[in-house]
Amino acid sequence: MEAQLKNIKIEKSKTTKINEVDFDNLAFGSVYSDHMLVCDYKNGAWETPEIMPYQPITLDPAAKIFHYGQSIFEGMKAYKDSSGATWLFRPKNNHKRLNISARRLAIPEIPEEIFMEGLTTLLRLEKDWIPSNPGSSLYIRPFILASGNGFHASPADEYKFIICCAPSGAYFSGKVKVLIEEKYSRSANGGVGYAKAGGNYAGQFYPTQLAVKKGYNQVIWTDDNTHEYIEEAGAMNIFIRINDTLITGPTSDRILDGITRKSILEIAEDEGIQTEVRKITVTEVVRAAKSGALKEMFGAGTAAVVSPISTFGHKGVDYDLPELQDNFASLLKKRITDIQYNRAEDKFGWRYKV
Amino acid sequence: MEAQLKNIKIEKSKTTKINEVDFDNLAFGSVYSDHMLVCDYKNGAWETPEIMPYQPITLDPAAKIFHYGQSIFEGMKAYKDSSGATWLFRPKNNHKRLNISARRLAIPEIPEEIFMEGLTTLLRLEKDWIPSNPGSSLYIRPFILASGNGFHASPADEYKFIICCAPSGAYFSGKVKVLIEEKYSRSANGGVGYAKAGGNYAGQFYPTQLAVKKGYNQVIWTDDNTHEYIEEAGAMNIFIRINDTLITGPTSDRILDGITRKSILEIAEDEGIQTEVRKITVTEVVRAAKSGALKEMFGAGTAAVVSPISTFGHKGVDYDLPELQDNFASLLKKRITDIQYNRAEDKFGWRYKV
């Protein structure tokens, strides 16, 4: 049983921006709803959260978020079904993972009741912001930043937990062409790769820019020591289909424990697809591409859901993936989004009514 | 020749906080001077910097600094000599390294004239904030943060370059006891370890907390693959003296190219000390500790200058360093600080008059 928060203070916005938004042409995460939730950590405790009009944050220039990258986040979505009801997908997994990230980044953990009640209270207020167009949803960004001050390289003594919402369309449009990275890396053994820490993303931008200049959309990350093990696809987990087996790498201290990743695995097993969670080498994938055994590659994550890869590049050679009529990616994407949007039975118990 | 900035707009503070500061009991980086420099990057260009009263920064909750850790910084000091003149130490090296960090983090590089003129103009205004007590200085924190918005995981389109100043005392007080890390890591091959990126520091806090619980002050970082190569000491470069040879690891994409590090190397060579820049293994250091060949270990960096290590721990065993009368650390610290504070000839041309 969850403790009830005594009172989330709500200050409603006097105006709305909703009429300025073109819900038929939504980009990803670039317009924000009318309200946000803010919860401060001070004097060793999280205070009662407040919902307030979406507004700028004011911080001291010496706030540790600006200097030492002490920040973590989650990515979630709210879905509207045909009856207008609002659904979340496995939200307590996001709460758990936020706290796993928090521990690694020396950030105080957030209690479940603040996360869940803050989130649902905010979503009830913002329900008109949840798009109903196919493929659209309300992207939700819970995050924690170090607001305490000081140039000493040590954890902050104050934090802010914030939830913002952004009505969003698809993350990727069109086919995704990826480059297997041979020089740069996103994470170290014993590092923070498994956490949704801000710094993990900033480090990816430059290698991704270099790949984009070569005509690719994203980088496939490999291990930092040999560049032989396939780890992640951009900011997504990666799945590789060789013949009729669907393979993804094991989670580790370098690889994010993606909620879409583990849901896709469960759905695939439910579909009778043979799955393997094991290390995958670049050599194996290149060999399979050459022999024709490589059938599919796709990224999986909350933002992009399931994102099929059309081509991968490695050591100057591009390998095109076949365009299969009966592909796992489409099947698995349909199954997961049907659950998310309440269009199908939820035998797994993943849907969460707001 | 440097281009002259047309006009740095200066808005002077109407009041001063200087009388509230106890200059005889300064902590490190926790009180800030009256003014700050702010320079915005918008529409593809850095604008003219402005000096203004030290004040909070206001950012959209979707600013990329809060989500994707896109931030870099430098650490510098301003020194006051006995005549009251203000000096910097190799400041153009900080500018160069800031831009090296900028490239890796996909942040636009800052022109030298904005950095140098912004810095010197600010320091002339803040000259009364430079402490004259022994061991004290004005710590300077130039940093760049991603102020542009959006939940898409890609570089921001707007940035802020800011310089703040904090009159500061010593970074460490007392002896420093360190633990050689065997599980956690600060950087990956092909990662951002060589950049002064915010995320590099946040990832160090939790392992450091664990070491502190065991009675140590700092972690000695080792490589993420074998934990056999010694890389950095907390947020400092590390020097190890075996018999009469002073050794430090080579810079790489994992190790910061410290300005104090390279200055210490040059001074040591000038002193006739035998130096080696090469990989150092934990095995070699433990063996030297056991045989008595290990004479000194110390960290080197702008904040802590030269920070002698009294004990290191490895696999549950503590190894105490001897307390030598004629130690390299004291000699090298005296030589470098004599140059910094204009107490000695500067044969290297490192001092820079403001």
XYZ file of C-alpha atoms in Angstrom:
708
model
C 0.000 0.000 0.000
C 1.228 3.463 -0.803
C 1.256 6.215 1.720
C -1.012 9.093 0.750
C 0.644 12.453 0.341
C -1.152 14.848 2.633
C -1.469 17.573 0.087
C 0.186 18.346 -3.172
C -0.152 22.089 -3.440
C -1.553 22.991 -6.851
C -1.256 26.433 -8.358
C -3.172 26.421 -11.619
C -2.042 28.407 -14.610
C -4.275 31.393 -15.328
C -3.843 30.908 -19.058
C -3.269 27.941 -21.353
C -0.895 27.515 -24.283
C -2.841 24.534 -25.610
C -4.468 26.435 -28.468
C -1.049 27.436 -29.823
C -0.045 23.790 -30.333
C -0.547 22.017 -33.662
C -1.357 18.527 -32.409
C -1.344 17.186 -35.989
C 2.312 18.082 -36.479
C 4.065 17.406 -33.225
C 7.830 17.188 -33.079
C 9.463 15.280 -30.219
C 9.777 16.986 -26.840
C 9.830 20.602 -27.972
C 6.538 22.049 -26.666
C 5.619 21.765 -23.015
C 2.292 21.561 -21.213
C 0.850 24.217 -18.885
C 2.017 22.763 -15.587
C 5.027 21.131 -13.969
C 5.693 19.400 -10.682
C 8.551 20.582 -8.467
C 9.728 18.895 -5.282
C 12.707 20.244 -3.319
C 15.200 18.279 -1.273
C 16.498 20.384 1.615
C 17.895 19.691 5.077
C 18.111 15.977 4.362
C 14.517 15.374 3.215
C 12.233 15.649 0.197
C 9.574 18.287 0.827
C 5.933 18.124 -0.300
C 5.771 18.480 -4.088
C 4.045 21.417 -5.719
C 2.355 21.628 -9.076
C 2.712 25.051 -10.627
C 2.500 26.765 -14.004
C 5.354 25.678 -16.311
C 8.004 28.276 -15.591
C 11.749 28.904 -15.643
C 13.967 27.519 -12.915
C 16.219 29.944 -11.052
C 19.525 28.643 -9.730
C 22.713 30.073 -8.302
C 25.549 30.112 -10.877
C 27.474 27.859 -8.452
C 24.702 25.211 -8.413
C 26.424 21.848 -8.786
C 24.274 20.823 -11.765
C 26.178 23.423 -13.824
C 29.620 22.181 -12.805
C 29.565 18.522 -11.869
C 26.828 17.001 -14.020
C 24.887 15.676 -11.054
C 21.564 14.946 -12.749
C 19.421 11.937 -13.627
C 16.174 11.502 -15.519
C 13.510 9.124 -16.735
C 11.532 8.988 -19.977
C 7.889 7.944 -19.842
C 4.746 8.413 -21.892
C 1.058 8.914 -21.121
C -1.319 7.372 -23.684
C -4.966 8.278 -24.354
C -7.302 5.463 -25.371
C -10.397 5.755 -27.597
C -12.603 6.431 -24.581
C -10.370 9.288 -23.468
C -8.856 7.425 -20.509
C -5.181 8.025 -19.627
C -2.681 5.180 -19.263
C 0.914 4.798 -18.208
C 3.204 1.865 -19.002
C 4.969 0.120 -16.098
C 5.535 3.439 -14.256
C 6.866 1.873 -11.068
C 9.751 0.489 -13.113
C 10.662 4.087 -13.947
C 10.527 5.001 -10.289
C 12.771 2.065 -9.372
C 15.255 2.875 -12.104
C 15.329 6.572 -11.145
C 16.415 5.484 -7.682
C 19.031 3.101 -9.114
C 20.415 6.072 -11.060
C 20.153 8.220 -7.924
C 22.319 5.870 -5.871
C 25.068 5.806 -8.506
C 25.081 9.580 -8.832
C 25.026 10.193 -5.056
C 21.584 11.804 -5.312
C 18.993 11.158 -2.562
C 16.401 8.580 -3.594
C 12.852 9.780 -4.204
C 10.032 8.043 -2.268
C 7.545 6.073 -4.387
C 4.563 8.072 -3.142
C 6.093 11.380 -4.221
C 6.924 9.956 -7.633
C 3.623 8.164 -8.275
C 1.217 10.627 -6.698
C 3.075 13.605 -8.090
C 2.985 12.045 -11.539
C -0.671 11.018 -11.526
C -1.842 14.298 -10.003
C 0.049 16.208 -12.674
C -1.312 13.998 -15.470
C -4.908 14.395 -14.330
C -4.429 18.151 -14.531
C -2.758 17.894 -17.961
C -5.098 15.327 -19.517
C -6.118 17.617 -22.394
C -2.438 17.742 -23.376
C -2.290 14.021 -24.170
C -2.492 13.742 -27.949
C -4.859 11.177 -29.470
C -3.354 11.065 -32.974
C -1.814 7.701 -33.912
C 1.790 7.464 -32.793
C 1.515 10.533 -30.578
C 1.638 10.603 -26.805
C 2.447 12.876 -23.924
C 6.151 12.420 -23.284
C 6.879 12.743 -19.572
C 10.248 13.801 -18.239
C 10.856 13.248 -14.513
C 14.330 14.466 -13.548
C 16.459 15.378 -10.556
C 19.117 18.080 -10.593
C 21.669 19.192 -8.020
C 20.575 22.683 -6.953
C 22.943 23.017 -3.996
C 25.950 25.294 -4.465
C 29.696 25.108 -4.294
C 32.841 24.627 -6.352
C 34.038 21.781 -4.142
C 33.798 18.578 -6.199
C 31.386 16.729 -3.907
C 27.644 15.950 -3.908
C 25.199 18.818 -3.498
C 23.161 19.249 -0.322
C 20.024 20.377 -2.177
C 18.166 18.899 -5.169
C 15.079 19.480 -7.268
C 12.837 16.691 -8.550
C 10.800 18.000 -11.468
C 8.277 16.476 -13.863
C 7.556 18.182 -17.182
C 5.295 17.003 -20.000
C 5.677 17.458 -23.749
C 3.025 16.344 -26.265
C 5.154 14.545 -28.848
C 5.111 12.818 -32.196
C 7.548 10.170 -33.421
C 11.202 10.382 -32.303
C 12.611 9.190 -35.625
C 11.017 9.679 -39.020
C 12.056 7.414 -41.856
C 14.696 4.755 -41.996
C 17.540 4.679 -39.519
C 21.063 4.151 -40.775
C 23.619 3.395 -38.067
C 27.398 3.291 -37.778
C 29.152 0.742 -35.578
C 31.521 2.819 -33.459
C 35.184 1.854 -33.463
C 36.814 4.757 -31.627
C 34.491 6.479 -29.181
C 32.610 4.925 -26.255
C 29.626 5.807 -24.098
C 30.496 3.929 -20.905
C 33.209 2.343 -18.806
C 33.211 -0.835 -16.764
C 32.425 0.380 -13.251
C 31.093 3.629 -14.696
C 27.606 5.142 -14.916
C 26.442 3.636 -18.252
C 23.538 1.769 -16.640
C 22.205 4.952 -15.058
C 20.125 7.549 -16.853
C 22.710 10.176 -15.957
C 22.870 13.371 -17.963
C 26.586 13.043 -18.647
C 26.082 9.747 -20.502
C 24.192 11.619 -23.201
C 26.435 14.672 -23.636
C 29.351 12.331 -24.351
C 27.435 10.775 -27.250
C 26.738 13.982 -29.139
C 30.129 14.504 -30.784
C 30.630 10.903 -32.016
C 27.037 11.024 -33.293
C 27.758 14.297 -35.128
C 30.750 12.623 -36.807
C 28.538 9.697 -37.863
C 25.877 12.100 -39.159
C 28.530 13.831 -41.299
C 29.247 10.431 -42.850
C 25.559 9.963 -43.679
C 24.365 7.939 -40.690
C 21.644 8.811 -38.172
C 22.981 7.117 -35.076
C 25.929 5.298 -33.581
C 25.919 1.676 -32.427
C 27.957 1.720 -29.229
C 30.488 -1.018 -28.607
C 32.597 -1.841 -25.552
C 35.428 0.597 -24.856
C 38.129 -2.012 -24.676
C 37.815 -4.024 -27.906
C 34.932 -2.335 -29.827
C 33.879 -5.900 -30.588
C 30.775 -6.230 -28.366
C 27.582 -4.471 -29.419
C 26.038 -2.531 -26.544
C 23.465 0.128 -27.401
C 21.988 1.912 -30.416
C 22.222 5.656 -29.843
C 20.127 6.198 -26.727
C 18.243 2.907 -27.201
C 18.811 -0.761 -26.437
C 19.480 -2.856 -29.526
C 17.918 -6.074 -30.842
C 19.406 -8.208 -33.593
C 17.566 -10.950 -35.443
C 19.769 -13.696 -36.886
C 17.674 -16.177 -38.815
C 14.659 -16.533 -36.512
C 16.410 -15.825 -33.217
C 16.046 -12.421 -31.570
C 19.169 -11.434 -29.644
C 19.925 -8.572 -27.279
C 22.916 -7.940 -25.054
C 22.724 -8.575 -21.301
C 22.295 -5.559 -19.045
C 25.410 -4.671 -17.096
C 27.012 -1.666 -15.466
C 27.539 -0.366 -19.011
C 24.086 -1.008 -20.508
C 20.765 0.560 -19.499
C 18.112 -1.809 -18.147
C 15.506 -0.537 -20.629
C 11.830 -1.005 -19.785
C 10.946 -1.268 -23.485
C 13.821 -3.753 -23.861
C 12.540 -6.130 -21.216
C 8.918 -5.743 -22.357
C 9.923 -6.577 -25.946
C 11.714 -9.674 -24.690
C 8.622 -10.850 -22.803
C 6.306 -10.181 -25.749
C 8.658 -11.974 -28.133
C 8.689 -15.017 -25.875
C 4.891 -14.833 -25.667
C 4.829 -14.832 -29.484
C 6.928 -17.984 -29.525
C 9.949 -16.152 -30.940
C 13.231 -17.668 -29.844
C 15.131 -15.061 -27.814
C 18.686 -14.959 -26.555
C 20.123 -12.529 -24.024
C 23.836 -12.760 -24.577
C 26.837 -10.831 -25.763
C 26.809 -10.161 -29.509
C 30.003 -9.483 -31.394
C 30.455 -7.188 -34.367
C 32.163 -10.098 -36.154
C 29.063 -12.252 -35.741
C 26.761 -9.526 -37.061
C 28.975 -8.769 -40.074
C 29.267 -12.477 -40.868
C 25.478 -12.870 -40.605
C 24.974 -9.840 -42.855
C 27.279 -11.349 -45.473
C 25.630 -14.799 -45.339
C 22.089 -13.430 -45.366
C 21.349 -14.777 -41.884
C 20.980 -11.233 -40.527
C 17.286 -10.453 -40.910
C 16.633 -7.437 -38.696
C 18.176 -4.915 -36.348
C 16.155 -2.460 -34.322
C 16.492 -0.075 -31.426
C 14.061 -0.139 -28.512
C 13.304 2.599 -26.015
C 10.495 4.690 -24.579
C 10.974 7.662 -26.893
C 11.336 5.783 -30.204
C 9.452 2.590 -29.121
C 10.793 0.189 -31.783
C 13.012 1.774 -34.396
C 14.011 -0.483 -37.327
C 17.527 -0.079 -38.702
C 17.780 -0.154 -42.489
C 21.578 -0.133 -42.857
C 24.621 -0.481 -40.662
C 28.103 0.689 -41.513
C 31.319 -0.922 -40.301
C 34.922 -0.255 -41.345
C 33.831 1.685 -44.427
C 31.319 -0.885 -45.668
C 27.537 -0.422 -45.562
C 25.365 -3.475 -44.994
C 21.690 -3.147 -45.948
C 19.141 -5.078 -43.981
C 16.441 -6.917 -45.966
C 12.889 -5.528 -46.007
C 10.906 -8.451 -44.707
C 7.134 -8.635 -45.025
C 6.774 -10.504 -41.733
C 9.258 -8.768 -39.543
C 9.606 -9.010 -35.789
C 9.951 -5.231 -35.374
C 6.463 -4.445 -36.719
C 4.867 -7.317 -34.841
C 6.514 -6.403 -31.535
C 5.846 -2.693 -31.951
C 2.162 -3.390 -32.633
C 1.889 -5.667 -29.608
C 3.556 -3.210 -27.224
C 1.737 -0.109 -28.480
C -1.621 -1.971 -28.449
C -1.038 -2.583 -24.752
C 0.157 0.979 -24.159
C -2.844 2.584 -25.909
C -5.364 0.102 -24.391
C -6.215 -1.403 -27.759
C -5.571 -4.990 -26.647
C -5.669 -7.219 -23.620
C -2.836 -6.626 -21.139
C -1.985 -10.135 -20.037
C 1.244 -8.911 -18.437
C -0.399 -6.350 -16.150
C 1.764 -3.508 -17.467
C -0.884 -0.879 -18.079
C -1.509 1.599 -15.266
C -4.661 3.704 -15.250
C -4.170 7.313 -14.205
C 47.818 39.530 -31.724
C 44.433 39.332 -30.068
C 41.392 41.060 -31.444
C 40.033 43.712 -29.089
C 36.477 43.238 -27.922
C 34.576 46.383 -28.826
C 32.857 46.744 -25.503
C 32.197 44.488 -22.595
C 29.087 45.933 -21.041
C 29.615 46.375 -17.301
C 26.780 46.750 -14.843
C 28.281 47.367 -11.435
C 26.723 46.036 -8.278
C 25.171 48.767 -6.137
C 26.240 46.967 -2.974
C 29.136 44.748 -1.968
C 29.185 41.530 0.062
C 32.928 41.849 0.727
C 32.536 42.980 4.330
C 30.558 39.839 5.168
C 33.485 37.593 4.204
C 35.982 36.352 6.779
C 39.133 36.338 4.660
C 41.091 34.723 7.494
C 38.903 31.603 7.468
C 38.075 30.906 3.847
C 36.668 27.548 2.825
C 37.073 26.399 -0.786
C 34.687 27.789 -3.409
C 31.724 28.564 -1.182
C 31.509 32.374 -1.185
C 31.334 34.319 -4.421
C 32.476 37.761 -5.422
C 30.196 40.670 -6.359
C 30.280 40.254 -10.138
C 30.141 37.573 -12.808
C 30.684 37.491 -16.548
C 27.979 36.082 -18.812
C 28.281 35.535 -22.563
C 25.438 33.996 -24.566
C 25.717 31.810 -27.648
C 22.692 32.296 -29.894
C 21.981 31.961 -33.600
C 25.321 30.319 -34.205
C 27.581 32.927 -32.575
C 28.942 34.045 -29.220
C 27.561 37.478 -28.356
C 29.421 40.279 -26.557
C 30.001 39.292 -22.927
C 28.478 41.264 -20.081
C 29.723 41.739 -16.559
C 26.876 42.039 -14.066
C 26.194 41.660 -10.357
C 26.494 38.014 -9.235
C 22.944 36.756 -9.612
C 20.853 33.621 -10.178
C 20.587 32.112 -13.640
C 17.121 31.532 -15.038
C 16.624 28.617 -17.430
C 13.733 26.732 -18.964
C 13.101 23.372 -17.206
C 13.763 21.730 -20.582
C 17.249 23.322 -20.895
C 19.618 20.578 -22.024
C 22.038 21.173 -19.143
C 19.414 19.656 -16.823
C 18.885 16.522 -18.912
C 21.940 15.677 -20.970
C 24.872 16.905 -18.897
C 26.183 19.164 -21.627
C 28.575 21.303 -19.589
C 32.294 21.927 -19.292
C 34.425 24.041 -17.007
C 37.888 25.222 -16.084
C 39.527 25.867 -12.745
C 41.925 28.808 -12.391
C 43.249 31.062 -9.676
C 44.146 34.740 -9.399
C 47.054 35.500 -7.058
C 47.886 38.795 -5.333
C 51.568 39.616 -4.823
C 53.070 41.706 -2.024
C 52.725 44.880 -4.102
C 49.022 44.218 -4.657
C 49.389 43.250 -8.317
C 47.162 40.476 -9.706
C 48.555 37.438 -11.517
C 47.199 34.470 -13.406
C 49.041 31.220 -14.140
C 49.225 30.032 -17.771
C 45.654 31.236 -18.482
C 45.805 30.590 -22.216
C 46.282 26.910 -21.421
C 42.920 26.994 -19.678
C 41.362 28.619 -22.706
C 42.818 25.983 -25.010
C 41.687 23.137 -22.787
C 38.190 24.604 -22.454
C 37.947 24.414 -26.236
C 39.296 20.847 -26.274
C 36.534 19.975 -23.808
C 34.038 21.936 -25.931
C 34.784 19.912 -29.060
C 34.307 16.578 -27.270
C 31.016 17.709 -25.729
C 29.682 19.215 -28.991
C 29.716 22.700 -27.451
C 30.737 25.686 -29.626
C 34.300 26.801 -28.965
C 34.847 30.128 -27.233
C 37.100 32.689 -28.963
C 40.316 33.550 -27.122
C 39.500 37.248 -26.960
C 36.178 36.630 -25.204
C 37.848 34.315 -22.715
C 40.933 36.443 -22.024
C 39.384 39.898 -22.114
C 36.290 38.757 -20.272
C 38.477 37.209 -17.599
C 40.889 40.114 -17.155
C 38.125 42.731 -17.205
C 36.238 40.815 -14.527
C 39.379 40.365 -12.405
C 40.244 44.069 -12.539
C 36.766 44.810 -11.200
C 37.074 42.102 -8.501
C 40.657 42.851 -7.437
C 39.662 43.540 -3.815
C 38.262 40.003 -3.666
C 41.679 38.403 -4.185
C 42.847 37.220 -0.765
C 46.402 37.979 0.304
C 46.650 35.460 3.161
C 49.211 32.703 2.590
C 47.707 29.779 0.672
C 44.620 31.758 -0.284
C 43.683 32.917 -3.760
C 40.691 33.888 -5.846
C 39.437 30.667 -7.369
C 38.040 31.346 -10.845
C 35.434 29.131 -12.436
C 34.846 29.658 -16.179
C 32.127 27.288 -17.424
C 29.804 26.681 -20.332
C 26.333 25.207 -19.993
C 23.744 24.177 -22.565
C 20.858 26.635 -22.154
C 18.943 25.626 -25.291
C 15.808 23.544 -24.765
C 14.379 20.222 -25.802
C 13.987 16.602 -24.750
C 15.531 15.344 -27.986
C 18.908 13.816 -27.102
C 21.034 16.107 -29.264
C 23.255 19.154 -28.703
C 21.623 22.400 -27.605
C 21.389 25.396 -29.943
C 22.080 27.935 -27.181
C 24.797 28.112 -24.520
C 26.002 30.360 -21.715
C 29.676 30.998 -20.958
C 29.988 32.265 -17.412
C 32.890 33.218 -15.154
C 32.416 33.332 -11.387
C 34.998 34.014 -8.693
C 35.276 32.599 -5.181
C 37.907 33.744 -2.664
C 39.188 30.442 -1.354
C 41.464 28.799 1.151
C 43.086 25.367 0.882
C 41.157 22.558 -0.872
C 42.382 19.852 1.487
C 43.353 20.313 5.091
C 45.522 17.721 6.748
C 46.848 14.454 5.418
C 45.209 12.731 2.496
C 44.499 9.008 2.709
C 43.514 7.405 -0.571
C 41.991 4.093 -1.690
C 43.049 2.432 -4.940
C 39.767 1.710 -6.717
C 39.121 -1.847 -7.834
C 35.485 -1.739 -8.949
C 34.375 1.686 -10.100
C 35.878 3.797 -12.890
C 35.848 7.425 -13.942
C 36.448 7.111 -17.677
C 36.273 4.860 -20.712
C 38.659 4.498 -23.616
C 37.115 6.733 -26.290
C 35.116 8.527 -23.610
C 35.251 12.028 -22.149
C 37.776 11.462 -19.333
C 40.277 13.939 -20.794
C 37.664 16.711 -20.908
C 36.625 18.813 -17.941
C 33.034 17.673 -18.478
C 30.557 17.917 -15.611
C 29.484 14.288 -15.920
C 33.006 13.053 -15.167
C 32.728 14.454 -11.669
C 29.182 13.321 -10.748
C 30.226 9.728 -11.499
C 33.035 9.980 -8.936
C 30.892 11.032 -5.981
C 29.396 7.656 -5.055
C 32.648 5.635 -5.202
C 34.303 8.438 -3.208
C 31.527 8.276 -0.592
C 32.148 4.529 -0.256
C 35.866 5.176 0.230
C 35.133 7.901 2.802
C 32.985 5.418 4.756
C 36.046 3.160 4.897
C 38.137 6.000 6.311
C 39.784 7.358 3.155
C 39.580 10.889 1.731
C 39.828 10.163 -1.972
C 39.888 7.440 -4.598
C 42.849 6.630 -6.829
C 41.266 5.887 -10.200
C 42.520 2.950 -12.214
C 41.703 1.813 -15.760
C 38.236 0.339 -16.209
C 39.406 -2.876 -17.820
C 42.031 -4.281 -15.438
C 42.153 -1.809 -12.491
C 45.890 -2.304 -12.740
C 46.955 1.056 -14.206
C 46.943 4.118 -11.977
C 45.233 7.071 -13.641
C 44.127 9.955 -11.416
C 43.819 10.864 -7.748
C 40.272 12.065 -7.114
C 39.967 15.114 -9.340
C 43.766 15.548 -9.564
C 46.610 14.112 -11.586
C 48.863 11.811 -9.596
C 52.635 11.710 -9.096
C 54.533 8.790 -7.599
C 58.122 8.903 -6.398
C 59.950 5.589 -6.456
C 63.461 5.993 -5.036
C 64.496 9.294 -6.633
C 62.423 9.071 -9.802
C 59.192 11.042 -10.107
C 56.624 9.225 -12.237
C 53.252 10.288 -13.632
C 50.976 8.563 -16.120
C 50.819 9.756 -19.716
C 47.802 11.867 -20.717
C 45.292 10.035 -22.875
C 41.624 10.141 -23.741
C 41.052 8.923 -20.170
C 43.359 11.283 -18.264
C 43.113 15.057 -17.948
C 45.994 17.097 -19.384
C 46.489 19.005 -16.161
C 48.231 22.387 -16.253
C 49.636 21.871 -12.755
C 50.740 18.372 -13.858
C 52.773 19.619 -16.776
C 54.167 22.564 -14.819
C 55.281 20.221 -12.011
C 57.023 18.031 -14.594
C 58.921 21.015 -16.017
C 59.913 22.325 -12.603
C 61.073 18.855 -11.524
C 63.249 18.585 -14.605
C 64.591 22.076 -13.907
C 65.459 20.885 -10.383
C 67.392 17.981 -11.846
C 64.858 15.431 -10.605
C 64.627 12.385 -12.821
C 61.082 12.217 -14.232
C 59.267 9.516 -16.137
C 55.971 9.863 -17.962
C 54.788 6.308 -18.348
C 52.094 3.891 -17.259
C 52.339 2.927 -13.600
C 50.824 -0.306 -12.331
C 49.284 -0.937 -8.950
C 51.548 -3.981 -8.637
C 54.632 -1.813 -9.046
C 53.454 0.694 -6.431
C 52.529 -2.000 -3.895
C 55.875 -3.730 -4.458
C 57.715 -0.414 -3.999
C 55.730 0.280 -0.838
C 56.703 -3.103 0.574
C 60.395 -2.728 -0.309
C 60.631 0.837 0.918
C 61.375 2.192 -2.564
C 58.089 4.131 -2.552
C 59.001 7.535 -1.160
C 56.111 9.842 -2.048
C 52.732 10.050 -3.701
C 50.926 13.325 -4.342
C 48.041 14.764 -6.288
C 48.469 17.863 -8.448
C 45.794 20.223 -9.676
C 44.775 23.879 -9.678
C 42.450 23.645 -6.674
C 44.700 21.626 -4.336
C 48.054 22.616 -5.970
C 50.240 19.770 -4.633
C 48.510 17.474 -2.184
C 50.727 14.882 -0.441
C 49.239 11.454 0.186
C 50.035 9.964 3.594
C 48.524 6.482 3.104
C 47.115 4.395 0.309
C 44.834 1.399 0.708
C 44.686 -1.588 -1.630
C 42.831 -4.890 -1.209
C 42.247 -4.292 2.485
C 45.828 -3.309 3.324
C 46.943 0.223 4.174
C 50.407 1.333 3.146
C 51.831 4.376 4.919
C 54.167 6.663 3.032
C 57.320 7.799 4.841
C 57.560 11.375 6.081
C 60.705 12.616 4.381
C 62.482 15.779 5.408
C 63.548 16.553 1.862
C 60.489 15.638 -0.106
C 59.731 16.487 -3.719
C 56.156 17.566 -2.929
C 57.171 20.461 -0.674
C 59.961 21.549 -3.000
C 57.758 21.480 -6.090
C 54.849 23.151 -4.334
C 57.130 25.951 -3.143
C 58.572 26.454 -6.619
C 55.185 26.559 -8.360
C 53.482 28.773 -5.776
C 56.495 31.140 -5.691
C 55.964 31.638 -9.403
C 52.191 31.963 -9.044
C 52.388 34.561 -6.253
C 55.270 36.470 -7.903
C 57.713 35.615 -5.123
C 60.362 34.228 -7.489
C 61.729 34.580 -10.971
C 59.482 33.086 -13.651
C 62.014 31.535 -16.029
C 59.257 29.616 -17.811
C 57.153 32.660 -18.698
C 54.038 31.244 -17.015
C 52.932 34.247 -14.991
C 50.378 36.530 -16.620
C 49.777 40.018 -15.265
C 46.167 41.129 -15.143
